[in-house]
Every structure is written in structure tokens, then in C-alpha cells.
Short mmCIF file of N, CA and C in Angstrom, two decimals:
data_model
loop_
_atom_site.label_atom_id
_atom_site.label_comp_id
_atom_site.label_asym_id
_atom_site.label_seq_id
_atom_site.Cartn_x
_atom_site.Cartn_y
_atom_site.Cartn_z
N UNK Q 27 16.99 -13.78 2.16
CA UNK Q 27 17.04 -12.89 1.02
C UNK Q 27 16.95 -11.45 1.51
N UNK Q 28 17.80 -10.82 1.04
CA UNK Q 28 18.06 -9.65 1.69
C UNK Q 28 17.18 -8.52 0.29
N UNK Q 29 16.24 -7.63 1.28
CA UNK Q 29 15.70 -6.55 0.40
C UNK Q 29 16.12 -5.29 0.59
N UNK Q 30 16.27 -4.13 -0.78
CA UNK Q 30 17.09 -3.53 0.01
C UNK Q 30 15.60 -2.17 0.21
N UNK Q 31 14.13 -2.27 -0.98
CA UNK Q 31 13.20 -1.41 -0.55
C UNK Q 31 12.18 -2.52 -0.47
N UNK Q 32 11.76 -3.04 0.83
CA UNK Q 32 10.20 -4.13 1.22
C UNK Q 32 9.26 -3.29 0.65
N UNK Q 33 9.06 -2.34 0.98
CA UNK Q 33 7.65 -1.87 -0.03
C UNK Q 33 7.61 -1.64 -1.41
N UNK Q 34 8.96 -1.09 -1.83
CA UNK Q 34 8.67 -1.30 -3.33
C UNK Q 34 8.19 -3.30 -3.63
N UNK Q 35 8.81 -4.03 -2.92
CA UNK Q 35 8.72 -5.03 -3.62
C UNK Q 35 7.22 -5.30 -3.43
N UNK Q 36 6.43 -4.98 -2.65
CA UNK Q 36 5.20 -5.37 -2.27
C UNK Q 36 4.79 -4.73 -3.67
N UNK Q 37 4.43 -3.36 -3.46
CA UNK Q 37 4.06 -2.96 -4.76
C UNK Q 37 3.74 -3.72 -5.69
N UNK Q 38 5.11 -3.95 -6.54
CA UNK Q 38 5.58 -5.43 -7.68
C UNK Q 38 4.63 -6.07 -8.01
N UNK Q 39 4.70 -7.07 -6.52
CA UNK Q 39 4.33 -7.84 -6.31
C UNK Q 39 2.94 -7.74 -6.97
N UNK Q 40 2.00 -6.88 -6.40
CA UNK Q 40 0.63 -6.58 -6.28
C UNK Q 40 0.53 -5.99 -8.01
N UNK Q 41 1.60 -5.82 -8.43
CA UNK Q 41 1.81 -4.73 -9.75
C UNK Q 41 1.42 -6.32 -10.70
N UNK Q 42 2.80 -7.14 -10.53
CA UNK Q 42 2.45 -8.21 -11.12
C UNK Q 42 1.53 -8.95 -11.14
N UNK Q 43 1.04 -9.39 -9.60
CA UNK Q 43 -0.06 -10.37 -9.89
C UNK Q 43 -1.46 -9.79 -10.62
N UNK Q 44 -1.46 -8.09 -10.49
CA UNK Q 44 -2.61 -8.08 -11.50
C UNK Q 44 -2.48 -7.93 -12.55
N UNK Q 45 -1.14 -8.24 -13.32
CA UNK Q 45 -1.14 -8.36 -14.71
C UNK Q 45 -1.52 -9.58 -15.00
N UNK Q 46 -1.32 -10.88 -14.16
CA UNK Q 46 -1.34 -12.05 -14.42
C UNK Q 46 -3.17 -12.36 -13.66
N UNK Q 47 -3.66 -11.63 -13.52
CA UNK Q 47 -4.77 -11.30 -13.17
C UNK Q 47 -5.03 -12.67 -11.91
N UNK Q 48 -4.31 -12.76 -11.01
CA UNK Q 48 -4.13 -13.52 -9.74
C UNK Q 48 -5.38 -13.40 -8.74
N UNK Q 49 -6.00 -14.25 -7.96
CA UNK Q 49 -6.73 -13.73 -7.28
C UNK Q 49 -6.12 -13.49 -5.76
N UNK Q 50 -5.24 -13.72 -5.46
CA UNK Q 50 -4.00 -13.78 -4.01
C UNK Q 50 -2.78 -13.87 -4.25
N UNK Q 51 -1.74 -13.32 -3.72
CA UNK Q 51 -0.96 -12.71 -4.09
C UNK Q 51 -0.23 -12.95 -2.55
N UNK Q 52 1.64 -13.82 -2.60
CA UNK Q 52 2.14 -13.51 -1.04
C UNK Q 52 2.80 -12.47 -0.83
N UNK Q 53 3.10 -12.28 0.29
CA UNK Q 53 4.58 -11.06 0.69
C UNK Q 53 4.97 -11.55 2.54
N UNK Q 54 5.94 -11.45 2.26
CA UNK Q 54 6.78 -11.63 3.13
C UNK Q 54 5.92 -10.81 4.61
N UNK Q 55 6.02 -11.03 5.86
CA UNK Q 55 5.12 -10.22 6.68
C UNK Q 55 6.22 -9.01 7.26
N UNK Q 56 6.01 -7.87 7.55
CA UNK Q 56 6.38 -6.77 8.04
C UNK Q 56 5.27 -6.00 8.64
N UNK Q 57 5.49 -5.22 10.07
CA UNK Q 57 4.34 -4.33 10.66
C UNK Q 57 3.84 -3.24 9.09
N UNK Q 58 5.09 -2.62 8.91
CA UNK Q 58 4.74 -1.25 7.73
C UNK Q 58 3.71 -2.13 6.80
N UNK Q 59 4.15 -2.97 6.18
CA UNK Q 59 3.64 -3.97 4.91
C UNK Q 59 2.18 -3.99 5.61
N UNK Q 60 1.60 -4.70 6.49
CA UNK Q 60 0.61 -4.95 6.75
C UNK Q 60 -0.34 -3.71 7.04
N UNK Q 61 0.07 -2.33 7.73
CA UNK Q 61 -0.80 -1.66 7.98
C UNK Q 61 -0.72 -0.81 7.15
N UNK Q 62 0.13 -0.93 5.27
CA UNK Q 62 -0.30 -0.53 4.40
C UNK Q 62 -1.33 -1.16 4.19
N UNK Q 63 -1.45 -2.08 3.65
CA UNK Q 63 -2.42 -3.29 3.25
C UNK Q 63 -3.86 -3.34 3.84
N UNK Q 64 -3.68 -2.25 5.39
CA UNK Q 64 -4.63 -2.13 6.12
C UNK Q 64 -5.43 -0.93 5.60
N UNK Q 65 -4.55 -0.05 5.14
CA UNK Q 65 -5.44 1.02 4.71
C UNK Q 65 -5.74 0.86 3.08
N UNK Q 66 -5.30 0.08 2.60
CA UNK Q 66 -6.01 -0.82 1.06
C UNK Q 66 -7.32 -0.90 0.85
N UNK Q 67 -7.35 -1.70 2.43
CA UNK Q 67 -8.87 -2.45 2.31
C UNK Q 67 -9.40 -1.91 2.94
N UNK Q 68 -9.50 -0.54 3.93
CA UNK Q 68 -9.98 -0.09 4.20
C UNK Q 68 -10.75 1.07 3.14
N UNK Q 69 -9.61 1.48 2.69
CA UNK Q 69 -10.30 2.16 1.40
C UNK Q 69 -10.84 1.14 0.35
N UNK Q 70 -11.17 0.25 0.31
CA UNK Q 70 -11.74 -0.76 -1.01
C UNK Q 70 -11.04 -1.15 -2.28
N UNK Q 71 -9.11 -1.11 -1.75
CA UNK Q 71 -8.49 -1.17 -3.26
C UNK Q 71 -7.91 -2.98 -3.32
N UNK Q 72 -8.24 -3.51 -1.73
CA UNK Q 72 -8.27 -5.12 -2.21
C UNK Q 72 -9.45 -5.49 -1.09
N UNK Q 73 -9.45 -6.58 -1.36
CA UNK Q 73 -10.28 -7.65 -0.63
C UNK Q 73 -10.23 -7.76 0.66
N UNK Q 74 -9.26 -8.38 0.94
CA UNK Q 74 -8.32 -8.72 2.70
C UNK Q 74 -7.11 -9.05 2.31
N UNK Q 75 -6.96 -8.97 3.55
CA UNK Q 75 -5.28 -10.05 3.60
C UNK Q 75 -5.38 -10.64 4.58
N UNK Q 76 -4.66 -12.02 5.07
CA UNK Q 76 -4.37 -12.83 6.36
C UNK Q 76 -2.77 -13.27 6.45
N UNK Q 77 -2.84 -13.56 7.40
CA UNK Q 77 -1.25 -13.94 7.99
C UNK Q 77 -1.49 -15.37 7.91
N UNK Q 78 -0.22 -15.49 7.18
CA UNK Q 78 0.10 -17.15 7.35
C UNK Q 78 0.88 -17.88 7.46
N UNK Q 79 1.17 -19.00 8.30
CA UNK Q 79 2.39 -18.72 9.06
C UNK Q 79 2.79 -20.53 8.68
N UNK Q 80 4.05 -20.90 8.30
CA UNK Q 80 4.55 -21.53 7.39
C UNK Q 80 5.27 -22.63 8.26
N UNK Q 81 5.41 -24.19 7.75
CA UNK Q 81 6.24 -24.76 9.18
C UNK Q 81 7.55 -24.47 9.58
N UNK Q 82 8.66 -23.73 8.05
CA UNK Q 82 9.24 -22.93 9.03
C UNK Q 82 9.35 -22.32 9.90
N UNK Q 83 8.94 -21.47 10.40
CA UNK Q 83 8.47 -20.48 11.41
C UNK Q 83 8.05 -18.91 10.77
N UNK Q 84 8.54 -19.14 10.02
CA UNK Q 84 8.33 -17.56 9.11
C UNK Q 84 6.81 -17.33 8.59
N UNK Q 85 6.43 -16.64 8.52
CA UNK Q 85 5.30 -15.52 7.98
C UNK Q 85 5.10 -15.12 6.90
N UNK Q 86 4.07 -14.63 6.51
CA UNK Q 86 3.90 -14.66 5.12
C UNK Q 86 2.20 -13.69 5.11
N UNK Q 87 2.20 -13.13 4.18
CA UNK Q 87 0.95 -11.89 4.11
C UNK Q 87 0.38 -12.20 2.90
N UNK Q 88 -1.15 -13.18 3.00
CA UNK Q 88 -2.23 -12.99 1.88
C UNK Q 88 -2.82 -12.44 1.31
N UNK Q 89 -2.37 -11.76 0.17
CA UNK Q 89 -3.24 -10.50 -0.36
C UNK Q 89 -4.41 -11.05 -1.47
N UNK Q 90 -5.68 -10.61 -1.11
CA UNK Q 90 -7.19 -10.91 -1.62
C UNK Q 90 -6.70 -9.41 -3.01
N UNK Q 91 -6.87 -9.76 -3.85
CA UNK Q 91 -6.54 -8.47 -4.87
C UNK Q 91 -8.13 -8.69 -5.32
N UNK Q 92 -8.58 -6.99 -5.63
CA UNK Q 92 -9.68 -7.13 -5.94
C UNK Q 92 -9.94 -6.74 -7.39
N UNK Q 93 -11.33 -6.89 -8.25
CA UNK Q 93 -11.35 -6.87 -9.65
C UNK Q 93 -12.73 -5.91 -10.08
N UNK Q 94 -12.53 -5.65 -10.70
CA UNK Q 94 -14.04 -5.26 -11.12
C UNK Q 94 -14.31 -5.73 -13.04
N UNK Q 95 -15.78 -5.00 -13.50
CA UNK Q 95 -15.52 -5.69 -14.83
C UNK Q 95 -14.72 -5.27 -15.79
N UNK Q 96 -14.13 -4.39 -15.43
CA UNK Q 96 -13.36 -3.44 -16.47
C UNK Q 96 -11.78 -3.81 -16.07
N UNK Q 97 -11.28 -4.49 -14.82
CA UNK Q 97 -10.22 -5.01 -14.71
C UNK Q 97 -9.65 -4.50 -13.02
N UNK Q 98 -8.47 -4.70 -13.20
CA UNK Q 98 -8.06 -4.52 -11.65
C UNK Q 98 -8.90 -3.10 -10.68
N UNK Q 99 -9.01 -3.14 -9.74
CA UNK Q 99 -8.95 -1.69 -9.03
C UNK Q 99 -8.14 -1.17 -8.69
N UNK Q 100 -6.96 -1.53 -8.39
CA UNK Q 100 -5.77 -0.78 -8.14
C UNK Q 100 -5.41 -0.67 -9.72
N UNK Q 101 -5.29 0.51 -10.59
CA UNK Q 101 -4.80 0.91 -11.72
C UNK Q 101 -3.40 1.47 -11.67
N UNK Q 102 -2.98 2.12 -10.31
CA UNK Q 102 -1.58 2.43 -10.57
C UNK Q 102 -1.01 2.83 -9.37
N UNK Q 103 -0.05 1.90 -8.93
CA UNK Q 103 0.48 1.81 -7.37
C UNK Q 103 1.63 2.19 -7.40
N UNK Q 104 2.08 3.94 -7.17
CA UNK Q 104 3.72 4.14 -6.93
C UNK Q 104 4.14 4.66 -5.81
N UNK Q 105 5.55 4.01 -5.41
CA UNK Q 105 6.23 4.46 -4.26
C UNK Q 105 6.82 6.01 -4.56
N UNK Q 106 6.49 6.97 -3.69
CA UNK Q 106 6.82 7.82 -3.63
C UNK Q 106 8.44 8.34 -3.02
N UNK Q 107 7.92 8.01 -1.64
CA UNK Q 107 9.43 8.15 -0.69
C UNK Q 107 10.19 6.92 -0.55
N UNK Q 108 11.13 7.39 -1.25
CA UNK Q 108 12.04 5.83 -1.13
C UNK Q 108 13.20 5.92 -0.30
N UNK Q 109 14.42 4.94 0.04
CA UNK Q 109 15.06 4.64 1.00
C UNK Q 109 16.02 5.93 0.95
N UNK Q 110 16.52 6.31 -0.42
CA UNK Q 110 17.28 7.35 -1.15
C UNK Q 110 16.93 8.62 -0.98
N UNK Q 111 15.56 8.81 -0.79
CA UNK Q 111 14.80 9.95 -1.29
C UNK Q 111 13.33 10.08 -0.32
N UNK Q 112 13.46 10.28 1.18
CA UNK Q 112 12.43 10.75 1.50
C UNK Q 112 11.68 11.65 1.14
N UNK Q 113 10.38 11.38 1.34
CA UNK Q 113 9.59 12.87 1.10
C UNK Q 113 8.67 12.78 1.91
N UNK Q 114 8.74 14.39 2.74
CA UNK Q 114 7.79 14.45 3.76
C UNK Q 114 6.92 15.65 3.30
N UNK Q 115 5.83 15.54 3.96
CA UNK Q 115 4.46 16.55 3.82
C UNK Q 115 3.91 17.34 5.22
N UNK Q 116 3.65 18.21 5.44
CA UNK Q 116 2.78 19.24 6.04
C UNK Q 116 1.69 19.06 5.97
N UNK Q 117 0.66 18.94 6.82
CA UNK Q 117 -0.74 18.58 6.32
C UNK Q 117 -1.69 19.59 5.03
N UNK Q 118 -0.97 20.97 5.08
CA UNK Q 118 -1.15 22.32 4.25
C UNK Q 118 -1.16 21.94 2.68
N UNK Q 119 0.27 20.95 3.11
CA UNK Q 119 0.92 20.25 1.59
C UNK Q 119 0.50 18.75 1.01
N UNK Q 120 -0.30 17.89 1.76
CA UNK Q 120 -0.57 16.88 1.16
C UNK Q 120 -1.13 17.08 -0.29
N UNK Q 121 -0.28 16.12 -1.27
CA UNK Q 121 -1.08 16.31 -2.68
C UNK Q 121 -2.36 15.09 -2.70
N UNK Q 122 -3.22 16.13 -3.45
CA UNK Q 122 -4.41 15.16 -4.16
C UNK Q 122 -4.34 14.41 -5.22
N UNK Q 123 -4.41 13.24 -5.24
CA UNK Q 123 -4.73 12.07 -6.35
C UNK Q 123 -5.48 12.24 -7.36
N UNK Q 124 -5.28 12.72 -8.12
CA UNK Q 124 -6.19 12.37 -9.61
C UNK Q 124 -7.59 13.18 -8.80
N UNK Q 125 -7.22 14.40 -8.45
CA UNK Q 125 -8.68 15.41 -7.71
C UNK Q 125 -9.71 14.41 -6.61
N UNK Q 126 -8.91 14.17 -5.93
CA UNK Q 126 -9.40 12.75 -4.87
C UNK Q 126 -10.24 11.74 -5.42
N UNK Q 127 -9.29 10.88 -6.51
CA UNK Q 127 -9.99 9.86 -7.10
C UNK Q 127 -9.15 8.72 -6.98
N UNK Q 128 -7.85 9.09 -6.20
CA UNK Q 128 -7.38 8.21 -5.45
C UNK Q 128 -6.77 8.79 -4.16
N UNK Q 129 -6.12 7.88 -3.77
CA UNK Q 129 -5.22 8.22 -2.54
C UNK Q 129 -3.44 8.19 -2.33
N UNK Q 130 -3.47 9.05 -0.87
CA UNK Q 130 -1.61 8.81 -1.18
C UNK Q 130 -1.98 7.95 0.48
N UNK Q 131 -0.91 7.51 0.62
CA UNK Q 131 -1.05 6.36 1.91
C UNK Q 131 0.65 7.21 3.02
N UNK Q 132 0.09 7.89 3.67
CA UNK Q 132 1.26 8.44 4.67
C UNK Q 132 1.19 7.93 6.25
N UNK Q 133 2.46 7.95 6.54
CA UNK Q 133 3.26 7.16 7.65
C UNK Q 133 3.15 8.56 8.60
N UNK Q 134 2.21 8.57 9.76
CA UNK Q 134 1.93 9.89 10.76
C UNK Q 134 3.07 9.14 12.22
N UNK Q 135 3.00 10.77 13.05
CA UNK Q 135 3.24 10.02 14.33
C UNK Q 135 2.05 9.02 14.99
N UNK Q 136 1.01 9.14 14.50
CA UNK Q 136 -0.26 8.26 15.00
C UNK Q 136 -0.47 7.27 13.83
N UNK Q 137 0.54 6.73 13.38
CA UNK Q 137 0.68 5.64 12.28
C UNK Q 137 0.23 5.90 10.79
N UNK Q 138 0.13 4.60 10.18
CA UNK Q 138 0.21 4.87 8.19
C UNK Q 138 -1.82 4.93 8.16
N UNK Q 139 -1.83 6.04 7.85
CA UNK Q 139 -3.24 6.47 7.33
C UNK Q 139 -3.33 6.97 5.94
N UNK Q 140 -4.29 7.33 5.40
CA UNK Q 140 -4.70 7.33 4.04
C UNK Q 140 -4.71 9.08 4.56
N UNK Q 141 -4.58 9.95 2.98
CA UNK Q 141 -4.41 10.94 3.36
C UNK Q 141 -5.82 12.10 3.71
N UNK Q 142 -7.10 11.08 3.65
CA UNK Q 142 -7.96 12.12 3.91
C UNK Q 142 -7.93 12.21 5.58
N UNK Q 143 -7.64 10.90 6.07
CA UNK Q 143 -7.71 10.58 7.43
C UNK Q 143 -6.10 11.66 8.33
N UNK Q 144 -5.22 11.63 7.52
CA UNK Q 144 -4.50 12.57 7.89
C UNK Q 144 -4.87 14.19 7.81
N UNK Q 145 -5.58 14.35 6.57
CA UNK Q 145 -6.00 15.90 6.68
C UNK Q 145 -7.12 16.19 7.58
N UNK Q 146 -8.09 14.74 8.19
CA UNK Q 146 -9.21 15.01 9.29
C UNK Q 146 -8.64 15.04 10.33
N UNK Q 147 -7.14 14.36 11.29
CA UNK Q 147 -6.86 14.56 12.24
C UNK Q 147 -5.42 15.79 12.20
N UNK Q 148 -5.62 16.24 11.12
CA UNK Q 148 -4.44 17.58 10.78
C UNK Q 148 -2.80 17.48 11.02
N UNK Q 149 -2.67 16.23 10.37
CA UNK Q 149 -0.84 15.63 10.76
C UNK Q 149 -0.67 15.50 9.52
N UNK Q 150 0.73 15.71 9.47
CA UNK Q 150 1.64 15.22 8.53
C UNK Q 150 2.20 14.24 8.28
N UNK Q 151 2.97 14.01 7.12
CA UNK Q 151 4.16 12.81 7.52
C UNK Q 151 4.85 12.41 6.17
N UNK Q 152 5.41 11.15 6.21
CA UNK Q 152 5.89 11.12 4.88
C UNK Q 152 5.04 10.42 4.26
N UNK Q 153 5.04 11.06 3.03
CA UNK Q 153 3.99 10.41 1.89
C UNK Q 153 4.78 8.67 1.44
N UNK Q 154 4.13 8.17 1.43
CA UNK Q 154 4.79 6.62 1.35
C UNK Q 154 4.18 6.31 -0.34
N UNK Q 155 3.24 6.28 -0.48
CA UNK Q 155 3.02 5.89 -2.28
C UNK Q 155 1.88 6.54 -2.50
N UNK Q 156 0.97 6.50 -3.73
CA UNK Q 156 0.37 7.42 -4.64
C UNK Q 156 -0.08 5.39 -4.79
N UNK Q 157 -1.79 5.75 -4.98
CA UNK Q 157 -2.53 4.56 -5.24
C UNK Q 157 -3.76 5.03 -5.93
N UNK Q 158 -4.21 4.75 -7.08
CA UNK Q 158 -5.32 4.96 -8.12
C UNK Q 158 -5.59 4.40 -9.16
#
């Protein structure tokens, strides 16, 4: 199955299963995919994830989605730079989330970090999605 944006579909994915209020959630495995996913849970917006690997041979990415009592924690997951439409940032220029009450998740030359971790080591890059 041919995709033509993998991270939007992750998104979706993660978009849908917390409508259907899921507690795990698959996606297909990709490096980008996963060390988004890495800075998720690093910031506290899921659980975990694990790799799981299928008797086809193919791969597959477990997403732990997390909840609280008032409902999902991820409230609103958008792709910013898309395949069409890059968008890159200056560290001068990173935008703030909802007055840092969430995060944007950017792709550095020293890999995909969350953007406070980009404004502490003073790099740029492209903003990849808006998460809050």
C-alpha cells in the first residue's frame, strides 16, 4: 500500500483511535514515525510504543495512547509541513503552542526534538506538527 504523507496517516490514526477511545493503536514502522512517537512519550502525550514484528517479516509500531479523566491527552495533533508545503524555522522563529501548553515536534540536523529541546540546543529545522 502505497502512502503518499506516512505521518499524516499516523496522526489519523492516533486522531481516530482516540475518538474510538482505543487503548493501542498500530502504524506501520518508519525511523521518522518512531522518533516522533519518541518525543510523545517523552513529553507525556502517550504511554509507549513497541515494535512488533509480524510472521510476515514486516513491522509494525504499538502505540500505548494515553487518557486522563477528562478524556484523551493528546487534544489536537496537526501536521504542519507537508510533502507540498515545507515549512522551516530559525530557532529566533520557532512558534509557541497555546503559550507553551503544548508543543511543535521539529526535524534538526541533530534529529526530531520537541521544540523546547531545540530552542535549549539553539537549532532550527522544519517544524513537522503542532501537538496539544
Amino acid at each position: 500500500m502505497s502512502l503518499q504523507d506516512p505521518l499524516a496517516d499516523l496522526f489519523s490514526r492516533i486522531r481516530n483511535a482516540q475518538l474510538r477511545k482505543k487503548k493501542v493503536v498500530t502504524s506501520p514502522l518508519s525511523k521518522m514515525r518512531e522518533s516522533i512517537l519518541e518525543v510523545l512519550k517523552n513529553e507525556g502525550y502517550i504511554r509507549g510504543y513497541a515494535r512488533t514484528k509480524h510472521p510476515s517479516g514486516r513491522e509494525e509500531l504499538d502505540i500505548e495512547l494515553k487518557y486522563d479523566e477528562s478524556g484523551p491527552v493528546i487534544s489536537n495533533i496537526t501536521r504542519i509541513s507537508k510533502p507540498g508545503r515545507r515549512v522551516y524555522s530559525g530557532v529566533e522563529r520557532i512558534p509557541f503552542v497555546h503559550n507553551g501548553l503544548g508543543i511543535s515536534i521539529i526535524s534538526t540536523s541533530q534529529g526530531v526534538m520537541s521544540d523546547t529541546d531545540a530552542r535549549e540546543k539553539k537549532i532550527g529545522g522544519e517544524i513537522i506538527c503542532r501537538v496539544f
